[in-house]
Amino acid sequence: MVTPMQGQYRGYQQTNQRSPHPSSSRRGPGPGPMLSGSHLQQSQAQAQSLAQQRTAAEKEKEKELAKRRARQPTDMNIPEGIEDITIGNGVQEYKALRDLERRLDALMMRKRLNIPELVKIPQFRRYRALRIWISNTAENQPWQGRGLDENAFDFSTGIEATYRVKIEGKLLEEDDDDEGASDKDSEDEEDVTLANEEDEGDPMEQDGEGGTKKSAKPQTTTSRQRLSHFVKSITVDLERAKNLQPDATTQIEWRKKPNSDSLPSLDFDCLEFERKSDENINCTINFYRDENPERFQLSKELAEVVDAADETRDNIVSAIWEYAKLTGLQQDEDMRFIQCDDRLRAIFKQDTIAITSISVGVEPHLSSLPPISVPYTIRVDPEYHAAPTHTIYDILVPVESPLKAQYERIRDDPSYIPTLRQIANLDSQVAVLVQALVHSKARHTFFKSLEKDPVNFIKRWTASQKRDLEVILGEATRGGGEDGGGEEFRRGGQKGVWGSETVRESVGLMVAKVGKKEKDIMGR
């Protein structure tokens, strides 16, 4: 008896199977043909093979170009004696031009190496005036009306008196700073001078005796250097005991972050801070200079040798080296060492010192430059604020030499590289012409010698060919092979020495190389 088919078999749920035919309700085109895994692998292998072939072809092309460049002549010197067989003075003029070119190249190379170093020495250092405006405002002071409640038991408002100090700086233009633009000739000249204190209004726009507003100048494309560019730290020391300060602090400090010079957005011209006080306070504002390369203050012993109170590390080493050469302290048996005299012995504490150890030896005699300190009184009294004025100082700061800007403009000129390429192409053409002159002179010498004494010339030429043959065969002896008149060297044919397999192979290889070279030259 046949039982009907059940919906389930052995407890497994049967899933609804999709019909193999597409549904008639589907609209639009169906999916495109799909590639199997083997077809994808074949296409990827073909793409990789093409890429490898392309890379190999490019490398081969680069090798051929390198070989062609290596085969190109580079000698541009006309051989001696060619002026005796030419008409006119063209050879003499060419040699004079080559001599001028060599001297000009040497001068340009020396200047290219010296100018970056020259802009760092003190003679090329220029100083300009950095004008500092200092002012303060006061808020919630006792003399300022605060609306006290007369019925209240506590007459304090809960709002403490404060002051806000503003420090602004701007690098003056060259026509404005009559003191800062000049070089720092003497060591006694002060780094800071007190300017006019009666200026009012916006200190960044007003300047001069009468506080007149300066005429607007056309803007330049060069970025202006701000106050934070010239200082690495600014501190304000309050001349007041900590227990009298509401916040128990007597020093306020701002310090530049490392590598912030590469971020112009962090530069600023104005620094402000706010503190609590209802009394006038004397303070000292210290500006710590940020110079590159950094200058150091020298000890008394080192300053006596260097002849400067402050200097950079590189200039200190150069000055000691110059001092050793002028005084004859360099050792004759080993030029790398210096015999110390009393002055140098006081610095290095030893009798001899290596030139490479000078930089380390002077380290104990170097100290950081002291800050530029300016006094200021923070005033919160009503007499001052009835007609407030700015305290103004001019600080001399080093700026880059204009020689450096001119050098960089010439070095970065966009037409510099194409000009060099054009000169290199002209040099290659001149070298090819000089090589042609060398070959022409060799042919001229050959035929001239043959014309004077044909018999002896043929004998010498045959002996030379014999010597070349012995070298090719590996049978050459030192001092032998000068006589080429032997019967074996005059006999030709397959049985002669010129018809041997070794000679044919060697000569064929030499001829093939010459033919390939001529073919490359003709193709170029």
Short mmCIF file of C-alpha atoms in Angstrom, two decimals:
data_model
loop_
_atom_site.label_atom_id
_atom_site.label_comp_id
_atom_site.label_asym_id
_atom_site.label_seq_id
_atom_site.Cartn_x
_atom_site.Cartn_y
_atom_site.Cartn_z
CA MET A 1 0.00 0.00 0.00
CA VAL A 2 1.38 3.33 -1.01
CA THR A 3 1.16 6.06 1.59
CA PRO A 4 0.81 9.69 0.54
CA MET A 5 3.99 11.90 0.60
CA GLN A 6 4.32 13.80 3.85
CA GLY A 7 5.18 17.49 4.15
CA GLN A 8 8.12 16.63 6.42
CA TYR A 9 10.71 13.90 6.08
CA ARG A 10 12.69 12.69 9.09
CA GLY A 11 11.92 15.85 10.99
CA TYR A 12 13.68 18.25 8.55
CA GLN A 13 11.75 21.32 7.59
CA GLN A 14 11.41 21.59 3.81
CA THR A 15 12.09 25.07 2.47
CA ASN A 16 10.23 26.64 -0.38
CA GLN A 17 12.39 26.26 -3.49
CA ARG A 18 12.62 29.09 -5.99
CA SER A 19 11.49 28.30 -9.49
CA PRO A 20 14.37 27.96 -11.98
CA HIS A 21 12.52 30.24 -14.41
CA PRO A 22 12.52 33.98 -13.87
CA SER A 23 9.35 35.53 -12.65
CA SER A 24 7.18 37.14 -15.25
CA SER A 25 6.56 40.12 -12.97
CA ARG A 26 10.25 41.20 -13.07
CA ARG A 27 10.78 44.43 -14.98
CA GLY A 28 13.85 45.73 -16.69
CA PRO A 29 16.86 43.81 -17.95
CA GLY A 30 18.24 41.04 -15.86
CA PRO A 31 21.78 40.84 -14.45
CA GLY A 32 24.64 40.64 -16.96
CA PRO A 33 26.85 37.63 -17.53
CA MET A 34 29.05 36.69 -14.57
CA LEU A 35 32.65 35.55 -14.89
CA SER A 36 33.80 32.44 -13.16
CA GLY A 37 36.85 32.35 -10.86
CA SER A 38 39.15 30.94 -13.56
CA HIS A 39 38.32 33.78 -15.97
CA LEU A 40 39.07 36.41 -13.28
CA GLN A 41 42.42 34.81 -12.50
CA GLN A 42 43.37 34.75 -16.19
CA SER A 43 42.49 38.44 -16.65
CA GLN A 44 44.49 39.43 -13.56
CA ALA A 45 47.47 37.37 -14.74
CA GLN A 46 47.33 39.05 -18.16
CA ALA A 47 47.21 42.52 -16.54
CA GLN A 48 50.19 41.71 -14.33
CA SER A 49 52.12 40.34 -17.31
CA LEU A 50 51.45 43.52 -19.32
CA ALA A 51 52.52 45.68 -16.40
CA GLN A 52 55.75 43.69 -16.00
CA GLN A 53 56.47 43.95 -19.71
CA ARG A 54 55.85 47.69 -19.62
CA THR A 55 58.15 48.11 -16.62
CA ALA A 56 60.86 46.01 -18.26
CA ALA A 57 60.59 48.07 -21.46
CA GLU A 58 60.92 51.32 -19.51
CA LYS A 59 63.97 50.02 -17.65
CA GLU A 60 65.56 48.91 -20.90
CA LYS A 61 64.88 52.32 -22.41
CA GLU A 62 66.49 54.02 -19.41
CA LYS A 63 69.55 51.76 -19.75
CA GLU A 64 69.88 52.64 -23.42
CA LEU A 65 69.60 56.35 -22.64
CA ALA A 66 72.22 56.00 -19.91
CA LYS A 67 74.56 54.17 -22.29
CA ARG A 68 74.00 56.83 -24.93
CA ARG A 69 74.78 59.58 -22.44
CA ALA A 70 77.91 57.71 -21.34
CA ARG A 71 79.08 57.44 -24.96
CA GLN A 72 78.60 61.13 -25.59
CA PRO A 73 81.85 63.10 -25.60
CA THR A 74 82.46 65.46 -22.70
CA ASP A 75 85.92 66.89 -23.42
CA MET A 76 85.67 70.48 -24.68
CA ASN A 77 89.41 71.23 -24.70
CA ILE A 78 90.97 71.64 -28.14
CA PRO A 79 94.12 69.46 -28.46
CA GLU A 80 97.51 71.09 -28.54
CA GLY A 81 99.02 71.84 -31.94
CA ILE A 82 95.76 72.28 -33.79
CA GLU A 83 96.27 76.05 -33.97
CA ASP A 84 99.34 75.40 -36.19
CA ILE A 85 97.25 73.77 -38.92
CA THR A 86 94.25 76.11 -38.88
CA ILE A 87 93.69 79.46 -40.56
CA GLY A 88 92.96 82.50 -38.41
CA ASN A 89 92.96 82.98 -34.63
CA GLY A 90 89.78 81.05 -33.86
CA VAL A 91 91.60 78.51 -31.68
CA GLN A 92 93.21 81.22 -29.55
CA GLU A 93 89.86 82.96 -29.06
CA TYR A 94 88.20 79.67 -28.12
CA LYS A 95 90.90 78.92 -25.53
CA ALA A 96 90.55 82.43 -24.06
CA LEU A 97 86.77 81.91 -23.87
CA ARG A 98 87.25 78.55 -22.13
CA ASP A 99 89.62 80.12 -19.61
CA LEU A 100 87.07 82.87 -18.90
CA GLU A 101 84.33 80.25 -18.49
CA ARG A 102 86.42 78.27 -15.98
CA ARG A 103 87.11 81.38 -13.90
CA LEU A 104 83.46 82.40 -14.02
CA ASP A 105 82.31 78.92 -12.95
CA ALA A 106 84.79 78.92 -10.06
CA LEU A 107 83.63 82.38 -8.95
CA MET A 108 79.95 81.41 -9.10
CA MET A 109 80.56 78.20 -7.15
CA ARG A 110 82.56 80.06 -4.50
CA LYS A 111 79.83 82.69 -4.14
CA ARG A 112 77.15 80.02 -4.01
CA LEU A 113 78.94 78.41 -1.06
CA ASN A 114 79.98 81.63 0.71
CA ILE A 115 76.77 83.69 0.58
CA PRO A 116 74.72 81.39 2.89
CA GLU A 117 77.53 81.65 5.45
CA LEU A 118 78.10 85.37 5.00
CA VAL A 119 74.53 86.28 5.88
CA LYS A 120 75.08 84.71 9.32
CA ILE A 121 78.17 86.66 10.39
CA PRO A 122 77.77 89.82 12.52
CA GLN A 123 78.89 92.15 9.73
CA PHE A 124 75.77 91.24 7.76
CA ARG A 125 73.44 91.32 10.76
CA ARG A 126 71.00 94.24 10.68
CA TYR A 127 68.98 95.63 13.54
CA ARG A 128 65.59 97.30 13.42
CA ALA A 129 63.39 98.86 16.07
CA LEU A 130 60.57 96.81 17.57
CA ARG A 131 58.20 99.33 19.18
CA ILE A 132 56.43 98.18 22.33
CA TRP A 133 53.23 99.84 23.60
CA ILE A 134 52.21 99.06 27.21
CA SER A 135 48.91 100.19 28.71
CA ASN A 136 46.32 99.04 31.23
CA THR A 137 42.66 99.51 32.04
CA ALA A 138 40.84 99.17 35.35
CA GLU A 139 37.38 97.84 36.23
CA ASN A 140 35.27 97.71 39.38
CA GLN A 141 37.66 99.98 41.30
CA PRO A 142 36.42 101.69 44.48
CA TRP A 143 36.37 105.09 42.81
CA GLN A 144 34.20 103.70 40.02
CA GLY A 145 30.50 103.76 40.91
CA ARG A 146 29.21 100.28 41.79
CA GLY A 147 25.64 101.02 42.98
CA LEU A 148 25.80 100.07 46.69
CA ASP A 149 22.59 99.33 48.55
CA GLU A 150 22.42 101.76 51.48
CA ASN A 151 19.96 99.54 53.41
CA ALA A 152 22.21 96.44 53.19
CA PHE A 153 24.31 95.42 56.20
CA ASP A 154 27.21 94.23 53.95
CA PHE A 155 28.31 97.13 51.79
CA SER A 156 30.46 94.94 49.44
CA THR A 157 29.05 94.08 46.02
CA GLY A 158 30.85 90.75 45.66
CA ILE A 159 32.66 92.05 42.56
CA GLU A 160 36.43 92.40 43.03
CA ALA A 161 38.50 95.20 41.48
CA THR A 162 40.57 94.12 38.48
CA TYR A 163 43.01 95.54 35.95
CA ARG A 164 43.90 94.42 32.44
CA VAL A 165 47.40 94.97 30.99
CA LYS A 166 47.95 95.06 27.23
CA ILE A 167 51.41 94.61 25.64
CA GLU A 168 51.54 95.39 21.92
CA GLY A 169 54.49 95.28 19.54
CA LYS A 170 55.19 96.19 15.94
CA LEU A 171 58.34 96.17 13.82
CA LEU A 172 58.83 99.69 12.49
CA GLU A 173 59.46 100.39 8.85
CA GLU A 174 62.98 101.27 7.78
CA ASP A 175 62.12 104.93 7.25
CA ASP A 176 60.57 105.16 10.74
CA ASP A 177 63.27 103.64 12.94
CA ASP A 178 66.20 105.99 12.74
CA GLU A 179 68.03 104.15 15.51
CA GLY A 180 66.96 100.56 14.88
CA ALA A 181 67.84 100.50 11.21
CA SER A 182 71.50 101.28 11.86
CA ASP A 183 73.90 98.52 12.73
CA LYS A 184 74.84 97.81 16.30
CA ASP A 185 78.38 99.21 16.16
CA SER A 186 79.28 99.44 19.84
CA GLU A 187 78.74 97.11 22.76
CA ASP A 188 77.74 100.01 25.03
CA GLU A 189 74.62 100.79 22.99
CA GLU A 190 71.50 99.80 24.88
CA ASP A 191 69.03 97.26 23.50
CA VAL A 192 65.99 99.28 24.59
CA THR A 193 65.18 102.98 24.49
CA LEU A 194 62.24 104.85 25.97
CA ALA A 195 60.13 106.52 23.28
CA ASN A 196 57.45 109.21 23.51
CA GLU A 197 54.90 108.51 26.27
CA GLU A 198 52.19 110.96 25.22
CA ASP A 199 50.69 108.94 22.36
CA GLU A 200 46.99 108.25 22.67
CA GLY A 201 44.41 106.30 20.71
CA ASP A 202 45.26 103.19 18.77
CA PRO A 203 49.00 102.57 19.30
CA MET A 204 49.24 100.43 16.17
CA GLU A 205 48.16 103.38 13.99
CA GLN A 206 49.61 106.43 15.80
CA ASP A 207 53.26 107.28 16.15
CA GLY A 208 55.59 110.26 16.49
CA GLU A 209 55.77 113.36 18.66
CA GLY A 210 52.27 114.64 18.12
CA GLY A 211 50.55 111.33 17.89
CA THR A 212 49.61 112.01 14.27
CA LYS A 213 48.22 109.18 12.25
CA LYS A 214 50.61 107.77 9.65
CA SER A 215 49.64 107.78 6.02
CA ALA A 216 48.56 104.46 4.63
CA LYS A 217 51.22 102.63 2.61
CA PRO A 218 50.66 100.17 -0.18
CA GLN A 219 50.61 96.62 1.03
CA THR A 220 53.45 94.35 0.05
CA THR A 221 53.34 90.67 -0.66
CA THR A 222 55.90 89.87 2.05
CA SER A 223 54.45 88.75 5.39
CA ARG A 224 55.04 91.08 8.32
CA GLN A 225 56.96 89.65 11.25
CA ARG A 226 54.93 89.90 14.46
CA LEU A 227 55.91 90.38 18.09
CA SER A 228 55.94 86.66 18.93
CA HIS A 229 58.45 86.04 16.12
CA PHE A 230 61.20 87.92 17.96
CA VAL A 231 60.66 86.58 21.51
CA LYS A 232 60.53 83.07 22.90
CA SER A 233 59.20 84.06 26.30
CA ILE A 234 57.64 87.07 28.04
CA THR A 235 57.48 87.32 31.82
CA VAL A 236 55.94 89.99 34.06
CA ASP A 237 57.41 90.23 37.56
CA LEU A 238 55.08 92.03 40.00
CA GLU A 239 56.96 93.94 42.71
CA ARG A 240 54.62 92.90 45.46
CA ALA A 241 54.61 90.25 48.17
CA LYS A 242 52.68 87.08 47.49
CA ASN A 243 50.56 87.46 50.61
CA LEU A 244 49.33 90.83 49.32
CA GLN A 245 48.30 89.39 45.97
CA PRO A 246 44.69 88.11 45.79
CA ASP A 247 45.78 85.10 43.72
CA ALA A 248 49.18 84.71 45.51
CA THR A 249 51.15 84.98 42.26
CA THR A 250 53.91 87.49 41.54
CA GLN A 251 54.97 86.33 38.07
CA ILE A 252 53.05 85.96 34.82
CA GLU A 253 54.70 84.04 31.98
CA TRP A 254 54.04 83.30 28.33
CA ARG A 255 56.30 80.78 26.57
CA LYS A 256 56.46 79.98 22.87
CA LYS A 257 55.64 76.42 21.89
CA PRO A 258 58.39 74.40 20.15
CA ASN A 259 58.38 74.58 16.33
CA SER A 260 55.69 77.26 16.38
CA ASP A 261 57.63 79.41 13.88
CA SER A 262 56.43 77.10 11.11
CA LEU A 263 52.80 77.99 11.98
CA PRO A 264 52.17 81.67 11.13
CA SER A 265 48.66 81.40 12.53
CA LEU A 266 50.12 81.24 16.07
CA ASP A 267 51.98 84.58 15.76
CA PHE A 268 50.49 87.57 17.51
CA ASP A 269 51.13 91.28 18.06
CA CYS A 270 49.24 91.77 21.33
CA LEU A 271 49.43 90.01 24.71
CA GLU A 272 46.86 90.71 27.44
CA PHE A 273 46.37 89.46 30.98
CA GLU A 274 43.93 90.32 33.80
CA ARG A 275 44.51 90.24 37.57
CA LYS A 276 42.78 91.43 40.74
CA SER A 277 43.97 94.53 42.56
CA ASP A 278 42.78 97.94 43.64
CA GLU A 279 46.26 99.47 44.15
CA ASN A 280 49.00 100.67 41.81
CA ILE A 281 51.67 97.99 41.25
CA ASN A 282 55.20 98.35 39.86
CA CYS A 283 56.28 95.55 37.56
CA THR A 284 59.14 94.55 35.25
CA ILE A 285 58.37 93.10 31.82
CA ASN A 286 61.10 90.79 30.48
CA PHE A 287 61.45 89.92 26.80
CA TYR A 288 63.59 86.83 26.10
CA ARG A 289 64.95 87.07 22.58
CA ASP A 290 64.43 84.30 20.03
CA GLU A 291 67.31 84.41 17.52
CA ASN A 292 68.41 81.92 14.90
CA PRO A 293 71.27 81.10 15.16
CA GLU A 294 71.17 81.60 18.91
CA ARG A 295 73.58 84.04 20.50
CA PHE A 296 75.22 83.36 23.86
CA GLN A 297 76.76 85.54 26.51
CA LEU A 298 80.48 84.77 26.84
CA SER A 299 82.58 84.45 29.94
CA LYS A 300 85.39 86.91 30.60
CA GLU A 301 88.08 84.44 29.44
CA LEU A 302 86.29 83.55 26.20
CA ALA A 303 85.32 87.15 25.43
CA GLU A 304 89.01 88.13 25.63
CA VAL A 305 89.86 85.68 22.83
CA VAL A 306 86.76 86.19 20.67
CA ASP A 307 86.76 89.99 21.23
CA ALA A 308 82.98 90.06 21.73
CA ALA A 309 80.62 89.98 24.68
CA ASP A 310 78.02 87.79 22.93
CA GLU A 311 78.28 85.64 19.82
CA THR A 312 76.88 82.56 18.08
CA ARG A 313 78.44 79.15 18.51
CA ASP A 314 79.73 78.89 14.92
CA ASN A 315 81.34 82.32 15.07
CA ILE A 316 83.01 81.45 18.39
CA VAL A 317 84.64 78.36 16.87
CA SER A 318 85.72 80.35 13.80
CA ALA A 319 87.19 83.12 15.97
CA ILE A 320 89.24 80.64 18.05
CA TRP A 321 90.46 78.97 14.86
CA GLU A 322 91.53 82.34 13.41
CA TYR A 323 93.23 83.22 16.70
CA ALA A 324 95.21 79.95 16.60
CA LYS A 325 96.34 80.54 13.01
CA LEU A 326 97.38 84.16 13.62
CA THR A 327 99.36 83.28 16.74
CA GLY A 328 100.96 80.15 15.21
CA LEU A 329 99.48 77.71 17.74
CA GLN A 330 98.62 75.04 15.20
CA GLN A 331 100.86 72.00 15.59
CA ASP A 332 103.20 71.25 12.68
CA GLU A 333 103.21 67.47 13.11
CA ASP A 334 99.41 67.23 13.34
CA MET A 335 97.44 70.17 11.94
CA ARG A 336 94.26 68.94 13.64
CA PHE A 337 95.50 69.99 17.09
CA ILE A 338 96.14 73.40 18.65
CA GLN A 339 98.82 74.10 21.22
CA CYS A 340 97.09 76.20 23.91
CA ASP A 341 98.67 79.39 25.17
CA ASP A 342 97.74 81.08 28.46
CA ARG A 343 94.47 82.49 27.09
CA LEU A 344 93.29 79.22 25.56
CA ARG A 345 94.50 77.23 28.59
CA ALA A 346 92.26 79.37 30.79
CA ILE A 347 89.31 78.33 28.60
CA PHE A 348 89.97 74.64 27.87
CA LYS A 349 92.00 73.73 31.01
CA GLN A 350 94.48 71.65 28.94
CA ASP A 351 97.67 72.11 26.92
CA THR A 352 96.40 70.83 23.55
CA ILE A 353 92.94 70.58 22.04
CA ALA A 354 91.60 69.10 18.83
CA ILE A 355 89.85 71.40 16.40
CA THR A 356 86.78 69.16 16.48
CA SER A 357 86.58 69.53 20.30
CA ILE A 358 86.48 73.34 20.38
CA SER A 359 82.67 73.46 20.24
CA VAL A 360 82.39 71.16 23.26
CA GLY A 361 85.22 72.84 25.15
CA VAL A 362 83.62 76.29 25.10
CA GLU A 363 80.29 75.00 26.42
CA PRO A 364 80.98 75.90 30.11
CA HIS A 365 81.74 79.47 29.06
CA LEU A 366 78.38 80.03 27.32
CA SER A 367 75.23 81.27 28.98
CA SER A 368 71.88 82.47 27.71
CA LEU A 369 71.49 86.14 26.92
CA PRO A 370 69.81 88.15 29.69
CA PRO A 371 66.29 89.31 28.88
CA ILE A 372 65.43 92.82 27.78
CA SER A 373 63.70 94.27 30.83
CA VAL A 374 61.45 97.33 30.82
CA PRO A 375 59.74 98.87 33.87
CA TYR A 376 56.05 99.66 34.00
CA THR A 377 53.59 100.83 36.65
CA ILE A 378 50.11 99.34 36.59
CA ARG A 379 47.93 102.28 37.60
CA VAL A 380 44.34 101.98 38.76
CA ASP A 381 43.94 105.51 40.21
CA PRO A 382 41.35 107.89 38.73
CA GLU A 383 43.97 110.58 37.87
CA TYR A 384 45.66 108.28 35.35
CA HIS A 385 42.47 106.92 33.81
CA ALA A 386 41.08 110.42 33.34
CA ALA A 387 43.63 110.84 30.50
CA PRO A 388 45.41 107.47 29.95
CA THR A 389 48.66 107.32 27.96
CA HIS A 390 50.81 104.49 26.59
CA THR A 391 54.31 103.73 27.78
CA ILE A 392 56.39 103.13 24.65
CA TYR A 393 59.77 101.43 24.29
CA ASP A 394 61.90 100.73 21.21
CA ILE A 395 63.77 97.42 21.30
CA LEU A 396 66.51 96.60 18.79
CA VAL A 397 65.98 93.16 17.24
CA PRO A 398 68.06 91.43 14.54
CA VAL A 399 66.44 90.93 11.16
CA GLU A 400 67.50 89.00 8.10
CA SER A 401 69.98 90.61 5.76
CA PRO A 402 68.57 91.81 2.41
CA LEU A 403 71.42 89.91 0.79
CA LYS A 404 69.74 86.66 1.81
CA ALA A 405 66.47 87.62 0.11
CA GLN A 406 68.29 88.59 -3.07
CA TYR A 407 70.24 85.34 -3.02
CA GLU A 408 67.08 83.25 -2.55
CA ARG A 409 65.33 85.16 -5.34
CA ILE A 410 68.18 84.37 -7.74
CA ARG A 411 68.46 80.77 -6.57
CA ASP A 412 64.71 80.10 -6.85
CA ASP A 413 64.30 81.87 -10.19
CA PRO A 414 62.04 79.63 -12.36
CA SER A 415 64.17 80.37 -15.43
CA TYR A 416 67.32 79.05 -13.70
CA ILE A 417 66.79 75.33 -14.45
CA PRO A 418 65.85 75.81 -18.15
CA THR A 419 68.91 78.02 -18.58
CA LEU A 420 71.15 75.30 -17.12
CA ARG A 421 69.62 72.73 -19.46
CA GLN A 422 70.21 74.99 -22.43
CA ILE A 423 73.84 75.48 -21.39
CA ALA A 424 74.26 71.70 -20.99
CA ASN A 425 72.90 71.11 -24.52
CA LEU A 426 75.30 73.71 -25.93
CA ASP A 427 78.19 72.08 -24.07
CA SER A 428 77.27 68.71 -25.60
CA GLN A 429 77.28 70.21 -29.09
CA VAL A 430 80.65 71.86 -28.46
CA ALA A 431 82.06 68.53 -27.19
CA VAL A 432 80.90 66.77 -30.39
CA LEU A 433 82.59 69.44 -32.52
CA VAL A 434 85.79 69.17 -30.49
CA GLN A 435 85.78 65.40 -30.95
CA ALA A 436 85.41 65.89 -34.69
CA LEU A 437 88.41 68.24 -34.61
CA VAL A 438 90.44 65.61 -32.73
CA HIS A 439 89.64 62.99 -35.38
CA SER A 440 90.46 65.42 -38.17
CA LYS A 441 93.79 66.27 -36.55
CA ALA A 442 94.61 62.55 -36.21
CA ARG A 443 93.91 61.99 -39.90
CA HIS A 444 95.91 65.09 -40.81
CA THR A 445 98.88 63.83 -38.75
CA PHE A 446 98.61 60.36 -40.36
CA PHE A 447 98.66 61.61 -43.93
CA LYS A 448 101.30 64.26 -43.20
CA SER A 449 103.66 61.61 -41.82
CA LEU A 450 102.95 59.35 -44.80
CA GLU A 451 103.78 62.24 -47.16
CA LYS A 452 107.16 63.01 -45.57
CA ASP A 453 108.65 59.44 -45.48
CA PRO A 454 106.35 56.81 -46.99
CA VAL A 455 108.77 53.84 -46.63
CA ASN A 456 109.68 54.26 -42.98
CA PHE A 457 106.12 55.22 -42.14
CA ILE A 458 104.78 51.99 -43.68
CA LYS A 459 107.36 49.98 -41.75
CA ARG A 460 106.46 51.64 -38.48
CA TRP A 461 102.77 51.25 -39.21
CA THR A 462 103.21 47.51 -40.06
CA ALA A 463 105.19 46.99 -36.85
CA SER A 464 102.40 48.67 -34.91
CA GLN A 465 99.82 46.41 -36.54
CA LYS A 466 101.94 43.38 -35.71
CA ARG A 467 102.11 44.49 -32.10
CA ASP A 468 98.34 44.85 -32.04
CA LEU A 469 97.94 41.37 -33.48
CA GLU A 470 100.23 39.87 -30.84
CA VAL A 471 98.19 41.58 -28.14
CA ILE A 472 94.99 40.12 -29.61
CA LEU A 473 96.52 36.64 -29.81
CA GLY A 474 97.91 36.90 -26.31
CA GLU A 475 101.48 36.37 -27.56
CA ALA A 476 102.79 39.89 -26.95
CA THR A 477 105.99 40.17 -24.94
CA ARG A 478 107.23 43.25 -23.20
CA GLY A 479 109.44 45.21 -25.58
CA GLY A 480 108.86 42.84 -28.57
CA GLY A 481 106.92 42.96 -31.83
CA GLU A 482 108.48 46.10 -33.25
CA ASP A 483 109.57 44.45 -36.52
CA GLY A 484 106.60 43.83 -38.80
CA GLY A 485 108.58 42.78 -41.85
CA GLY A 486 108.41 39.03 -41.23
CA GLU A 487 107.06 36.71 -43.88
CA GLU A 488 104.23 35.43 -41.71
CA PHE A 489 102.83 38.93 -41.27
CA ARG A 490 102.95 39.74 -44.99
CA ARG A 491 101.29 36.53 -46.06
CA GLY A 492 97.53 36.60 -46.29
CA GLY A 493 94.90 33.93 -46.84
CA GLN A 494 93.38 31.37 -44.54
CA LYS A 495 96.76 29.87 -43.59
CA GLY A 496 98.29 33.17 -42.47
CA VAL A 497 98.17 34.56 -38.98
CA TRP A 498 95.65 37.20 -40.08
CA GLY A 499 93.22 34.48 -41.11
CA SER A 500 93.19 32.56 -37.82
CA GLU A 501 89.97 32.09 -35.92
CA THR A 502 91.12 34.16 -32.93
CA VAL A 503 92.04 37.17 -35.06
CA ARG A 504 88.80 37.02 -37.03
CA GLU A 505 86.72 36.81 -33.86
CA SER A 506 88.56 39.67 -32.11
CA VAL A 507 88.64 41.95 -35.14
CA GLY A 508 84.99 41.19 -35.91
CA LEU A 509 84.03 42.14 -32.37
CA MET A 510 85.99 45.41 -32.61
CA VAL A 511 84.44 46.26 -35.99
CA ALA A 512 80.96 45.45 -34.69
CA LYS A 513 81.41 47.84 -31.79
CA VAL A 514 82.63 50.61 -34.08
CA GLY A 515 79.76 50.00 -36.51
CA LYS A 516 77.18 50.11 -33.73
CA LYS A 517 78.67 53.34 -32.41
CA GLU A 518 78.56 54.93 -35.87
CA LYS A 519 74.98 53.74 -36.31
CA ASP A 520 73.96 55.32 -33.00
CA ILE A 521 75.63 58.59 -33.97
CA MET A 522 73.91 58.60 -37.37
CA GLY A 523 70.56 57.78 -35.76
CA ARG A 524 70.95 60.60 -33.29
#
